[in-house]
Tab-separated table of C-alpha atoms in Angstrom:
chain	number	residue	atom	x	y	z
O	29	UNK	CA	123.495	113.305	206.781
O	30	UNK	CA	126.703	113.870	208.607
O	31	UNK	CA	128.325	115.458	205.416
O	32	UNK	CA	125.265	118.190	205.173
O	33	UNK	CA	126.073	119.075	208.710
O	34	UNK	CA	129.836	119.466	207.910
O	35	UNK	CA	128.982	121.558	204.888
O	36	UNK	CA	126.432	123.816	206.617
O	37	UNK	CA	128.965	124.082	209.529
O	38	UNK	CA	131.607	125.179	206.818
O	39	UNK	CA	129.153	127.646	205.099
O	40	UNK	CA	128.087	129.326	208.395
O	41	UNK	CA	131.978	129.508	209.535
O	42	UNK	CA	132.914	131.024	206.062
O	43	UNK	CA	130.046	133.401	206.249
O	44	UNK	CA	130.877	134.692	209.717
O	45	UNK	CA	134.682	135.109	208.485
O	46	UNK	CA	133.591	136.945	205.316
O	47	UNK	CA	131.311	139.215	207.543
O	48	UNK	CA	134.200	140.137	209.779
O	49	UNK	CA	136.822	140.664	206.876
O	50	UNK	CA	134.496	142.537	204.996
O	51	UNK	CA	134.378	145.235	207.833
O	52	UNK	CA	137.818	146.069	207.275
O	53	UNK	CA	138.833	145.237	203.642
O	54	UNK	CA	135.484	144.772	201.650
O	55	UNK	CA	137.279	143.398	198.574
O	56	UNK	CA	139.079	140.630	200.550
O	57	UNK	CA	135.753	139.726	202.261
O	58	UNK	CA	134.298	139.254	198.869
O	59	UNK	CA	137.009	136.970	197.411
O	60	UNK	CA	136.888	134.849	200.655
O	61	UNK	CA	133.176	134.587	200.283
O	62	UNK	CA	133.530	133.507	196.578
O	63	UNK	CA	136.383	131.048	197.387
O	64	UNK	CA	134.231	129.568	200.233
O	65	UNK	CA	131.360	129.114	197.813
O	66	UNK	CA	133.426	127.436	195.344
O	67	UNK	CA	134.757	125.175	197.695
O	68	UNK	CA	131.437	124.225	199.052
O	69	UNK	CA	130.045	123.569	195.631
O	70	UNK	CA	133.226	121.391	194.774
O	71	UNK	CA	132.118	119.250	197.839
O	72	UNK	CA	128.569	118.964	196.694
O	73	UNK	CA	129.508	117.887	193.155
O	74	UNK	CA	129.955	114.452	194.427
O	75	UNK	CA	126.460	114.387	195.662
O	76	UNK	CA	125.116	115.737	192.375
O	77	UNK	CA	126.820	112.965	190.576
O	78	UNK	CA	125.394	110.322	192.452
O	79	UNK	CA	121.882	111.766	191.958
O	80	UNK	CA	122.537	111.889	188.389
O	81	UNK	CA	123.591	108.242	188.299
O	82	UNK	CA	120.556	107.272	190.200
O	83	UNK	CA	118.192	109.096	187.721
O	84	UNK	CA	119.893	107.451	184.658
O	85	UNK	CA	119.431	104.001	186.539
O	86	UNK	CA	115.879	104.896	187.185
O	87	UNK	CA	115.259	106.111	183.700
O	88	UNK	CA	116.710	102.646	182.178
O	89	UNK	CA	114.526	100.807	184.698
O	90	UNK	CA	111.307	102.314	183.762
O	91	UNK	CA	112.305	102.623	179.947
O	92	UNK	CA	112.639	106.535	179.898
O	93	UNK	CA	115.015	107.339	176.876
O	94	UNK	CA	117.845	109.707	177.543
O	95	UNK	CA	116.205	112.169	175.233
O	96	UNK	CA	113.403	112.608	177.999
O	97	UNK	CA	115.581	112.444	181.000
O	98	UNK	CA	118.342	114.639	179.922
O	99	UNK	CA	116.428	118.100	179.611
O	100	UNK	CA	115.109	117.353	183.314
O	101	UNK	CA	118.578	117.081	184.551
O	102	UNK	CA	119.810	119.975	182.613
O	103	UNK	CA	117.040	122.234	183.623
O	104	UNK	CA	117.724	121.407	187.332
O	105	UNK	CA	121.381	122.323	186.681
O	106	UNK	CA	120.402	125.546	185.133
O	107	UNK	CA	118.200	126.411	188.027
O	108	UNK	CA	120.906	125.794	190.549
O	109	UNK	CA	123.522	127.710	188.850
O	110	UNK	CA	121.214	130.714	188.043
O	111	UNK	CA	120.383	130.801	191.710
O	112	UNK	CA	123.941	130.803	192.842
O	113	UNK	CA	124.918	133.551	190.419
O	114	UNK	CA	121.935	135.736	191.311
O	115	UNK	CA	122.640	135.486	195.038
O	116	UNK	CA	126.355	136.213	194.240
O	117	UNK	CA	125.153	139.369	192.539
O	118	UNK	CA	122.997	140.441	195.384
O	119	UNK	CA	125.818	139.782	197.964
O	120	UNK	CA	127.769	142.044	195.598
O	121	UNK	CA	125.000	144.697	195.893
O	122	UNK	CA	123.929	144.375	192.284
O	123	UNK	CA	120.321	143.370	192.444
O	124	UNK	CA	119.629	144.655	189.032
O	125	UNK	CA	122.197	142.154	187.557
O	126	UNK	CA	120.786	139.411	189.807
O	127	UNK	CA	117.373	139.970	188.366
O	128	UNK	CA	118.908	139.858	184.832
O	129	UNK	CA	120.416	136.779	185.576
O	130	UNK	CA	117.483	135.067	186.893
O	131	UNK	CA	115.444	136.117	183.632
O	132	UNK	CA	118.255	134.707	181.643
O	133	UNK	CA	118.399	131.436	183.618
O	134	UNK	CA	114.658	131.077	183.321
O	135	UNK	CA	114.835	131.584	179.454
O	136	UNK	CA	117.767	129.086	179.220
O	137	UNK	CA	115.747	126.450	181.214
O	138	UNK	CA	112.633	126.796	178.923
O	139	UNK	CA	115.029	126.480	175.952
O	140	UNK	CA	116.493	123.363	177.469
O	141	UNK	CA	112.937	121.943	178.124
O	142	UNK	CA	111.642	122.274	174.700
O	143	UNK	CA	112.523	118.895	173.539
O	144	UNK	CA	110.790	117.333	176.315
O	145	UNK	CA	107.665	119.700	175.657
O	146	UNK	CA	107.814	118.683	172.242
O	147	UNK	CA	107.776	114.915	173.148
O	148	UNK	CA	104.823	115.640	175.524
O	149	UNK	CA	102.880	117.224	172.677
O	150	UNK	CA	103.740	114.552	170.347
O	151	UNK	CA	102.498	111.892	172.927
O	152	UNK	CA	99.260	113.904	173.384
O	153	UNK	CA	98.654	114.188	169.647
O	154	UNK	CA	99.165	110.528	169.158
O	155	UNK	CA	96.661	109.762	171.674
O	156	UNK	CA	94.112	111.856	170.107
C-alpha cells in the first residue's frame, strides 16, 4: 500500500511539473511527462512480475497448462500497453491516433486470445 501511495504522489508531482513547464516550453513539458511515465512504469514492473509469478503458481496448483494461462497474461499486458499508448497520444493532442492505437490493441488482444478460445471450443465440443 505504501508503494502505491508513493507512486501516486510521484505521478501527481510529475504531472504538475509537466503542466507548469508546458506553459513555457511545450516540447520540454512533453518530454518531462514521457520521462516521468517511463520511470513510473519501471517502478511498477516489479509488481507486475510478482503478479505473473503468482498466476503461474496458481496455474500449477489447479492444473492449468501454460498454453491456457499465457494468452490471458499476454492479453492483460496488451490492454495495459494499449491504454498507456492511447493516453500518451491524447495528451499530445492526437485523438485520432489514440483511437487507432486502441483499435490495433483490441485486434492484437483478440489475436492473442485465439488459442484460449480454441481450447474452450475444443472442451465444449468434447462435452457434447
